[in-house]
Amino acid sequence: SQQGEEDPQALSIQEGENATMNCSYKTSINNLQWYRQNSGRGLVHLILIRSNEREKHSGRLRVTLDTSKKSSSLLITASRAADTASYFCATVNDYKLSFGAGTTVTVRA
Amino acid sequence: ETGVTQSPTHLIKTRGQQVTLRCSSQSGHNTVSWYQQALGQGPQFIFQYYREEENGRGNFPPRFSGLQFPNYSSELNVNALELDDSALYLCASSTGLAGARGDTQYFGPGTRLTVL
């Protein structure tokens, strides 16, 4: 079973717009990570937020974490065609990553 | 690009056969985790090896087994292949016990296994 659930399942936006996706999870976590996957290939780590952090930024990415609601969000600002990919949240508990089913983002030129 | 490599890139097998997939960790990493990703799904944790010992296992049957070698490269073996084993198999390397320390895991490009 998957720990995290991303919402929405798919997102289509115009280049330059912002993209927001959400992740909900079920159990307590050490930290939460977001990954990107292009065309069914390997995952690329984007950002890690620890359970005692509420917000984190990395370039055009902004991640929030609300442990009371067991949820996180990923915002990509000023999207580009190269941001077209699937995005996964992964919760970290003990030794393993537990992934959701992902959000597929399509950025239209 | 991470320093994690996997071989082969693609593989086609028939039901009942056995398969071995290989992974070379990023330099300096002593932990390897394996994941199975079915089409349209997120990766599912299979198991993790830390310093050549299995450190944890997901909900996969014993016909999924692994090894980690002294140079920290790793193999995933699957016996008695079933149609549902068709998936992308990903390995990821990290330093130490990734979960407990919250270390980032670095993924390889994956091996696409098709079982006919």
PDB file of C-alpha atoms in Angstrom:
ATOM      1  CA  SER A   1       0.000   0.000   0.000  1.00  0.00           C
ATOM      2  CA  GLN A   2       1.117   3.561  -0.644  1.00  0.00           C
ATOM      3  CA  GLN A   3       1.619   5.982   2.219  1.00  0.00           C
ATOM      4  CA  GLY A   4       1.253   9.225   0.318  1.00  0.00           C
ATOM      5  CA  GLU A   5      -1.520  10.322  -1.991  1.00  0.00           C
ATOM      6  CA  GLU A   6      -0.967  13.174  -4.430  1.00  0.00           C
ATOM      7  CA  ASP A   7      -3.682  15.463  -5.658  1.00  0.00           C
ATOM      8  CA  PRO A   8      -4.496  16.181  -8.419  1.00  0.00           C
ATOM      9  CA  GLN A   9      -3.583  13.093 -10.444  1.00  0.00           C
ATOM     10  CA  ALA A  10      -2.907  15.284 -13.482  1.00  0.00           C
ATOM     11  CA  LEU A  11      -2.357  18.972 -14.109  1.00  0.00           C
ATOM     12  CA  SER A  12      -2.072  20.903 -17.376  1.00  0.00           C
ATOM     13  CA  ILE A  13      -0.857  24.496 -17.289  1.00  0.00           C
ATOM     14  CA  GLN A  14       0.475  27.185 -19.602  1.00  0.00           C
ATOM     15  CA  GLU A  15       4.164  28.036 -19.567  1.00  0.00           C
ATOM     16  CA  GLY A  16       4.784  30.786 -17.029  1.00  0.00           C
ATOM     17  CA  GLU A  17       1.919  29.770 -14.760  1.00  0.00           C
ATOM     18  CA  ASN A  18       2.369  28.272 -11.300  1.00  0.00           C
ATOM     19  CA  ALA A  19       1.687  24.610 -10.560  1.00  0.00           C
ATOM     20  CA  THR A  20       0.548  23.411  -7.159  1.00  0.00           C
ATOM     21  CA  MET A  21       0.186  19.805  -6.079  1.00  0.00           C
ATOM     22  CA  ASN A  22      -0.687  18.332  -2.728  1.00  0.00           C
ATOM     23  CA  CYS A  23       0.292  15.234  -0.834  1.00  0.00           C
ATOM     24  CA  SER A  24      -1.491  13.624   2.091  1.00  0.00           C
ATOM     25  CA  TYR A  25      -0.066  10.821   4.194  1.00  0.00           C
ATOM     26  CA  LYS A  26      -1.259   8.534   6.955  1.00  0.00           C
ATOM     27  CA  THR A  27       1.380   7.887   9.609  1.00  0.00           C
ATOM     28  CA  SER A  28       4.027   9.894  11.442  1.00  0.00           C
ATOM     29  CA  ILE A  29       7.141  10.706   9.460  1.00  0.00           C
ATOM     30  CA  ASN A  30      10.813  11.630   9.911  1.00  0.00           C
ATOM     31  CA  ASN A  31      10.763  13.799   6.837  1.00  0.00           C
ATOM     32  CA  LEU A  32       9.033  14.165   3.486  1.00  0.00           C
ATOM     33  CA  GLN A  33      10.707  14.388   0.103  1.00  0.00           C
ATOM     34  CA  TRP A  34       9.550  15.389  -3.359  1.00  0.00           C
ATOM     35  CA  TYR A  35      10.897  13.717  -6.502  1.00  0.00           C
ATOM     36  CA  ARG A  36      10.465  14.306 -10.227  1.00  0.00           C
ATOM     37  CA  GLN A  37      10.363  11.579 -12.874  1.00  0.00           C
ATOM     38  CA  ASN A  38      10.660  12.206 -16.600  1.00  0.00           C
ATOM     39  CA  SER A  39       9.107   9.696 -19.013  1.00  0.00           C
ATOM     40  CA  GLY A  40       9.247   6.650 -16.723  1.00  0.00           C
ATOM     41  CA  ARG A  41      12.948   6.952 -16.033  1.00  0.00           C
ATOM     42  CA  GLY A  42      14.839   7.416 -12.766  1.00  0.00           C
ATOM     43  CA  LEU A  43      13.614   9.732 -10.051  1.00  0.00           C
ATOM     44  CA  VAL A  44      15.368  13.006  -9.348  1.00  0.00           C
ATOM     45  CA  HIS A  45      15.354  14.347  -5.812  1.00  0.00           C
ATOM     46  CA  LEU A  46      13.926  17.871  -5.629  1.00  0.00           C
ATOM     47  CA  ILE A  47      13.622  18.859  -2.001  1.00  0.00           C
ATOM     48  CA  LEU A  48      13.495  17.405   1.511  1.00  0.00           C
ATOM     49  CA  ILE A  49      11.541  18.919   4.389  1.00  0.00           C
ATOM     50  CA  ARG A  50      12.005  17.640   7.909  1.00  0.00           C
ATOM     51  CA  SER A  51       9.113  16.991  10.274  1.00  0.00           C
ATOM     52  CA  ASN A  52      10.016  20.040  12.399  1.00  0.00           C
ATOM     53  CA  GLU A  53      10.047  22.406   9.387  1.00  0.00           C
ATOM     54  CA  ARG A  54       6.988  24.138   7.960  1.00  0.00           C
ATOM     55  CA  GLU A  55       8.255  25.631   4.700  1.00  0.00           C
ATOM     56  CA  LYS A  56      11.261  25.280   2.449  1.00  0.00           C
ATOM     57  CA  HIS A  57      12.389  26.898  -0.790  1.00  0.00           C
ATOM     58  CA  SER A  58      14.725  25.746  -3.524  1.00  0.00           C
ATOM     59  CA  GLY A  59      14.927  27.898  -6.643  1.00  0.00           C
ATOM     60  CA  ARG A  60      11.438  27.951  -8.178  1.00  0.00           C
ATOM     61  CA  LEU A  61      10.183  25.317  -5.758  1.00  0.00           C
ATOM     62  CA  ARG A  62       8.330  25.948  -2.524  1.00  0.00           C
ATOM     63  CA  VAL A  63       7.313  23.102  -0.226  1.00  0.00           C
ATOM     64  CA  THR A  64       5.106  23.315   2.847  1.00  0.00           C
ATOM     65  CA  LEU A  65       4.490  20.694   5.484  1.00  0.00           C
ATOM     66  CA  ASP A  66       1.614  20.554   7.955  1.00  0.00           C
ATOM     67  CA  THR A  67       2.159  17.599  10.263  1.00  0.00           C
ATOM     68  CA  SER A  68      -1.105  18.241  12.127  1.00  0.00           C
ATOM     69  CA  LYS A  69      -3.013  17.699   8.869  1.00  0.00           C
ATOM     70  CA  LYS A  70      -0.540  15.139   7.573  1.00  0.00           C
ATOM     71  CA  SER A  71      -0.188  17.034   4.333  1.00  0.00           C
ATOM     72  CA  SER A  72       2.392  18.747   2.152  1.00  0.00           C
ATOM     73  CA  SER A  73       2.272  20.899  -0.945  1.00  0.00           C
ATOM     74  CA  LEU A  74       4.723  21.549  -3.770  1.00  0.00           C
ATOM     75  CA  LEU A  75       4.537  24.806  -5.694  1.00  0.00           C
ATOM     76  CA  ILE A  76       6.471  25.303  -8.914  1.00  0.00           C
ATOM     77  CA  THR A  77       6.539  28.966  -9.916  1.00  0.00           C
ATOM     78  CA  ALA A  78       6.921  30.344 -13.434  1.00  0.00           C
ATOM     79  CA  SER A  79       6.681  26.887 -15.010  1.00  0.00           C
ATOM     80  CA  ARG A  80       8.698  25.907 -18.084  1.00  0.00           C
ATOM     81  CA  ALA A  81       8.213  23.193 -20.690  1.00  0.00           C
ATOM     82  CA  ALA A  82      11.084  21.302 -19.050  1.00  0.00           C
ATOM     83  CA  ASP A  83       8.970  20.987 -15.872  1.00  0.00           C
ATOM     84  CA  THR A  84       6.713  18.504 -17.706  1.00  0.00           C
ATOM     85  CA  ALA A  85       7.081  15.343 -15.613  1.00  0.00           C
ATOM     86  CA  SER A  86       5.502  13.249 -12.893  1.00  0.00           C
ATOM     87  CA  TYR A  87       5.997  14.485  -9.349  1.00  0.00           C
ATOM     88  CA  PHE A  88       5.964  12.206  -6.331  1.00  0.00           C
ATOM     89  CA  CYS A  89       5.956  12.858  -2.640  1.00  0.00           C
ATOM     90  CA  ALA A  90       7.706  10.296  -0.487  1.00  0.00           C
ATOM     91  CA  THR A  91       7.418   9.996   3.250  1.00  0.00           C
ATOM     92  CA  VAL A  92      10.357   8.750   5.227  1.00  0.00           C
ATOM     93  CA  ASN A  93       9.773   6.558   8.233  1.00  0.00           C
ATOM     94  CA  ASP A  94      12.554   4.381   9.598  1.00  0.00           C
ATOM     95  CA  TYR A  95      14.608   3.181   6.681  1.00  0.00           C
ATOM     96  CA  LYS A  96      12.330   3.408   3.687  1.00  0.00           C
ATOM     97  CA  LEU A  97      10.672   5.810   1.304  1.00  0.00           C
ATOM     98  CA  SER A  98       6.935   5.357   0.749  1.00  0.00           C
ATOM     99  CA  PHE A  99       5.699   6.994  -2.449  1.00  0.00           C
ATOM    100  CA  GLY A 100       2.319   8.155  -3.605  1.00  0.00           C
ATOM    101  CA  ALA A 101       0.965   7.534  -7.110  1.00  0.00           C
ATOM    102  CA  GLY A 102       2.182  10.918  -8.321  1.00  0.00           C
ATOM    103  CA  THR A 103       0.888  13.999 -10.099  1.00  0.00           C
ATOM    104  CA  THR A 104       1.518  14.232 -13.845  1.00  0.00           C
ATOM    105  CA  VAL A 105       2.235  17.828 -14.840  1.00  0.00           C
ATOM    106  CA  THR A 106       2.085  18.976 -18.458  1.00  0.00           C
ATOM    107  CA  VAL A 107       3.368  22.462 -19.246  1.00  0.00           C
ATOM    108  CA  ARG A 108       2.041  23.786 -22.570  1.00  0.00           C
ATOM    109  CA  ALA A 109       4.202  26.175 -24.585  1.00  0.00           C
TER     110      ALA A 109
ATOM    111  CA  GLU B   1      22.538  12.650 -13.634  1.00  0.00           C
ATOM    112  CA  THR B   2      23.275  10.688 -10.470  1.00  0.00           C
ATOM    113  CA  GLY B   3      26.249   8.362 -10.239  1.00  0.00           C
ATOM    114  CA  VAL B   4      23.949   5.336  -9.918  1.00  0.00           C
ATOM    115  CA  THR B   5      23.930   2.954 -12.868  1.00  0.00           C
ATOM    116  CA  GLN B   6      21.685  -0.014 -13.597  1.00  0.00           C
ATOM    117  CA  SER B   7      21.870  -2.855 -16.071  1.00  0.00           C
ATOM    118  CA  PRO B   8      20.342  -3.948 -18.274  1.00  0.00           C
ATOM    119  CA  THR B   9      18.142  -1.079 -19.480  1.00  0.00           C
ATOM    120  CA  HIS B  10      15.428  -3.351 -20.828  1.00  0.00           C
ATOM    121  CA  LEU B  11      14.722  -7.030 -20.389  1.00  0.00           C
ATOM    122  CA  ILE B  12      12.089  -9.424 -21.710  1.00  0.00           C
ATOM    123  CA  LYS B  13      11.466 -12.721 -19.935  1.00  0.00           C
ATOM    124  CA  THR B  14       8.772 -15.376 -19.935  1.00  0.00           C
ATOM    125  CA  ARG B  15       6.663 -16.516 -17.022  1.00  0.00           C
ATOM    126  CA  GLY B  16       8.487 -18.913 -14.697  1.00  0.00           C
ATOM    127  CA  GLN B  17      11.963 -17.711 -15.629  1.00  0.00           C
ATOM    128  CA  GLN B  18      14.472 -16.096 -13.285  1.00  0.00           C
ATOM    129  CA  VAL B  19      16.074 -12.667 -13.689  1.00  0.00           C
ATOM    130  CA  THR B  20      19.005 -10.776 -12.158  1.00  0.00           C
ATOM    131  CA  LEU B  21      19.174  -6.997 -12.226  1.00  0.00           C
ATOM    132  CA  ARG B  22      22.293  -5.048 -11.300  1.00  0.00           C
ATOM    133  CA  CYS B  23      22.992  -1.708  -9.680  1.00  0.00           C
ATOM    134  CA  SER B  24      26.197   0.237  -9.070  1.00  0.00           C
ATOM    135  CA  SER B  25      25.964   2.746  -6.258  1.00  0.00           C
ATOM    136  CA  GLN B  26      27.146   6.309  -6.307  1.00  0.00           C
ATOM    137  CA  SER B  27      30.710   6.576  -5.038  1.00  0.00           C
ATOM    138  CA  GLY B  28      30.881   6.713  -1.234  1.00  0.00           C
ATOM    139  CA  HIS B  29      27.383   5.314  -0.706  1.00  0.00           C
ATOM    140  CA  ASN B  30      27.004   2.168   1.396  1.00  0.00           C
ATOM    141  CA  THR B  31      23.229   1.739   1.313  1.00  0.00           C
ATOM    142  CA  VAL B  32      21.178   0.464  -1.615  1.00  0.00           C
ATOM    143  CA  SER B  33      17.405   0.277  -1.825  1.00  0.00           C
ATOM    144  CA  TRP B  34      15.345  -1.416  -4.532  1.00  0.00           C
ATOM    145  CA  TYR B  35      11.905  -0.313  -5.709  1.00  0.00           C
ATOM    146  CA  GLN B  36       9.326  -1.720  -8.119  1.00  0.00           C
ATOM    147  CA  GLN B  37       7.270   0.762 -10.128  1.00  0.00           C
ATOM    148  CA  ALA B  38       4.275  -0.563 -12.034  1.00  0.00           C
ATOM    149  CA  LEU B  39       2.929   1.519 -14.909  1.00  0.00           C
ATOM    150  CA  GLY B  40       1.051   4.576 -13.635  1.00  0.00           C
ATOM    151  CA  GLN B  41       1.993   3.953 -10.008  1.00  0.00           C
ATOM    152  CA  GLY B  42       4.571   5.235  -7.579  1.00  0.00           C
ATOM    153  CA  PRO B  43       7.605   3.143  -6.659  1.00  0.00           C
ATOM    154  CA  GLN B  44       7.048   0.411  -4.065  1.00  0.00           C
ATOM    155  CA  PHE B  45       9.867  -0.427  -1.635  1.00  0.00           C
ATOM    156  CA  ILE B  46      11.227  -3.958  -2.079  1.00  0.00           C
ATOM    157  CA  PHE B  47      14.204  -4.050   0.302  1.00  0.00           C
ATOM    158  CA  GLN B  48      17.287  -2.204   1.456  1.00  0.00           C
ATOM    159  CA  TYR B  49      20.875  -3.334   2.004  1.00  0.00           C
ATOM    160  CA  TYR B  50      23.289  -1.604   4.345  1.00  0.00           C
ATOM    161  CA  ARG B  51      26.906  -2.750   4.459  1.00  0.00           C
ATOM    162  CA  GLU B  52      26.010  -6.057   2.783  1.00  0.00           C
ATOM    163  CA  GLU B  53      23.163  -6.927   5.172  1.00  0.00           C
ATOM    164  CA  GLU B  54      19.431  -6.709   4.443  1.00  0.00           C
ATOM    165  CA  ASN B  55      18.172  -3.837   6.566  1.00  0.00           C
ATOM    166  CA  GLY B  56      14.458  -3.940   5.814  1.00  0.00           C
ATOM    167  CA  ARG B  57      11.915  -5.414   3.448  1.00  0.00           C
ATOM    168  CA  GLY B  58       8.596  -4.353   1.957  1.00  0.00           C
ATOM    169  CA  ASN B  59       5.588  -6.546   1.129  1.00  0.00           C
ATOM    170  CA  PHE B  60       7.270  -8.701  -1.482  1.00  0.00           C
ATOM    171  CA  PRO B  61       7.423 -12.514  -1.493  1.00  0.00           C
ATOM    172  CA  PRO B  62      10.670 -14.434  -0.855  1.00  0.00           C
ATOM    173  CA  ARG B  63      11.154 -15.056  -4.577  1.00  0.00           C
ATOM    174  CA  PHE B  64      12.444 -11.452  -4.588  1.00  0.00           C
ATOM    175  CA  SER B  65      15.946 -11.623  -3.142  1.00  0.00           C
ATOM    176  CA  GLY B  66      19.021  -9.469  -3.186  1.00  0.00           C
ATOM    177  CA  LEU B  67      22.697  -9.150  -2.534  1.00  0.00           C
ATOM    178  CA  GLN B  68      25.055  -6.330  -1.783  1.00  0.00           C
ATOM    179  CA  PHE B  69      28.747  -6.769  -2.531  1.00  0.00           C
ATOM    180  CA  PRO B  70      31.816  -5.394  -0.688  1.00  0.00           C
ATOM    181  CA  ASN B  71      32.071  -2.592  -3.241  1.00  0.00           C
ATOM    182  CA  TYR B  72      28.416  -1.765  -2.367  1.00  0.00           C
ATOM    183  CA  SER B  73      27.064  -2.689  -5.786  1.00  0.00           C
ATOM    184  CA  SER B  74      23.911  -4.758  -5.615  1.00  0.00           C
ATOM    185  CA  GLU B  75      21.781  -7.359  -7.364  1.00  0.00           C
ATOM    186  CA  LEU B  76      18.054  -7.977  -7.341  1.00  0.00           C
ATOM    187  CA  ASN B  77      17.008 -11.529  -8.185  1.00  0.00           C
ATOM    188  CA  VAL B  78      13.462 -12.548  -9.001  1.00  0.00           C
ATOM    189  CA  ASN B  79      12.593 -16.226  -9.329  1.00  0.00           C
ATOM    190  CA  ALA B  80       9.525 -17.828 -10.900  1.00  0.00           C
ATOM    191  CA  LEU B  81       8.555 -14.678 -12.769  1.00  0.00           C
ATOM    192  CA  GLU B  82       4.884 -13.773 -12.972  1.00  0.00           C
ATOM    193  CA  LEU B  83       3.125 -11.464 -15.413  1.00  0.00           C
ATOM    194  CA  ASP B  84       2.565  -8.909 -12.608  1.00  0.00           C
ATOM    195  CA  ASP B  85       6.325  -8.610 -12.142  1.00  0.00           C
ATOM    196  CA  SER B  86       6.405  -6.503 -15.314  1.00  0.00           C
ATOM    197  CA  ALA B  87       7.541  -3.108 -14.083  1.00  0.00           C
ATOM    198  CA  LEU B  88      10.352  -0.570 -13.888  1.00  0.00           C
ATOM    199  CA  TYR B  89      12.862  -1.635 -11.228  1.00  0.00           C
ATOM    200  CA  LEU B  90      14.743   1.207  -9.608  1.00  0.00           C
ATOM    201  CA  CYS B  91      17.689   1.131  -7.295  1.00  0.00           C
ATOM    202  CA  ALA B  92      18.701   4.036  -5.109  1.00  0.00           C
ATOM    203  CA  SER B  93      21.864   4.600  -3.136  1.00  0.00           C
ATOM    204  CA  SER B  94      22.523   6.731  -0.088  1.00  0.00           C
ATOM    205  CA  THR B  95      24.937   7.129   2.779  1.00  0.00           C
ATOM    206  CA  GLY B  96      24.061   5.436   6.033  1.00  0.00           C
ATOM    207  CA  LEU B  97      20.522   4.475   6.885  1.00  0.00           C
ATOM    208  CA  ALA B  98      18.669   6.932   4.698  1.00  0.00           C
ATOM    209  CA  GLY B  99      15.351   6.944   6.446  1.00  0.00           C
ATOM    210  CA  ALA B 100      16.509   7.471   9.991  1.00  0.00           C
ATOM    211  CA  ARG B 101      18.873  10.274   9.054  1.00  0.00           C
ATOM    212  CA  GLY B 102      16.657  11.649   6.325  1.00  0.00           C
ATOM    213  CA  ASP B 103      19.395  11.353   3.738  1.00  0.00           C
ATOM    214  CA  THR B 104      18.527  11.854   0.120  1.00  0.00           C
ATOM    215  CA  GLN B 105      18.382   8.738  -2.000  1.00  0.00           C
ATOM    216  CA  TYR B 106      19.917   8.907  -5.467  1.00  0.00           C
ATOM    217  CA  PHE B 107      18.111   6.859  -8.082  1.00  0.00           C
ATOM    218  CA  GLY B 108      19.433   5.045 -11.111  1.00  0.00           C
ATOM    219  CA  PRO B 109      17.641   5.178 -14.487  1.00  0.00           C
ATOM    220  CA  GLY B 110      15.904   1.850 -13.882  1.00  0.00           C
ATOM    221  CA  THR B 111      15.540  -1.484 -15.637  1.00  0.00           C
ATOM    222  CA  ARG B 112      12.313  -2.045 -17.561  1.00  0.00           C
ATOM    223  CA  LEU B 113      11.299  -5.708 -17.125  1.00  0.00           C
ATOM    224  CA  THR B 114       8.591  -7.216 -19.318  1.00  0.00           C
ATOM    225  CA  VAL B 115       7.277 -10.676 -18.456  1.00  0.00           C
ATOM    226  CA  LEU B 116       5.392 -12.460 -21.257  1.00  0.00           C
TER     227      LEU B 116
END
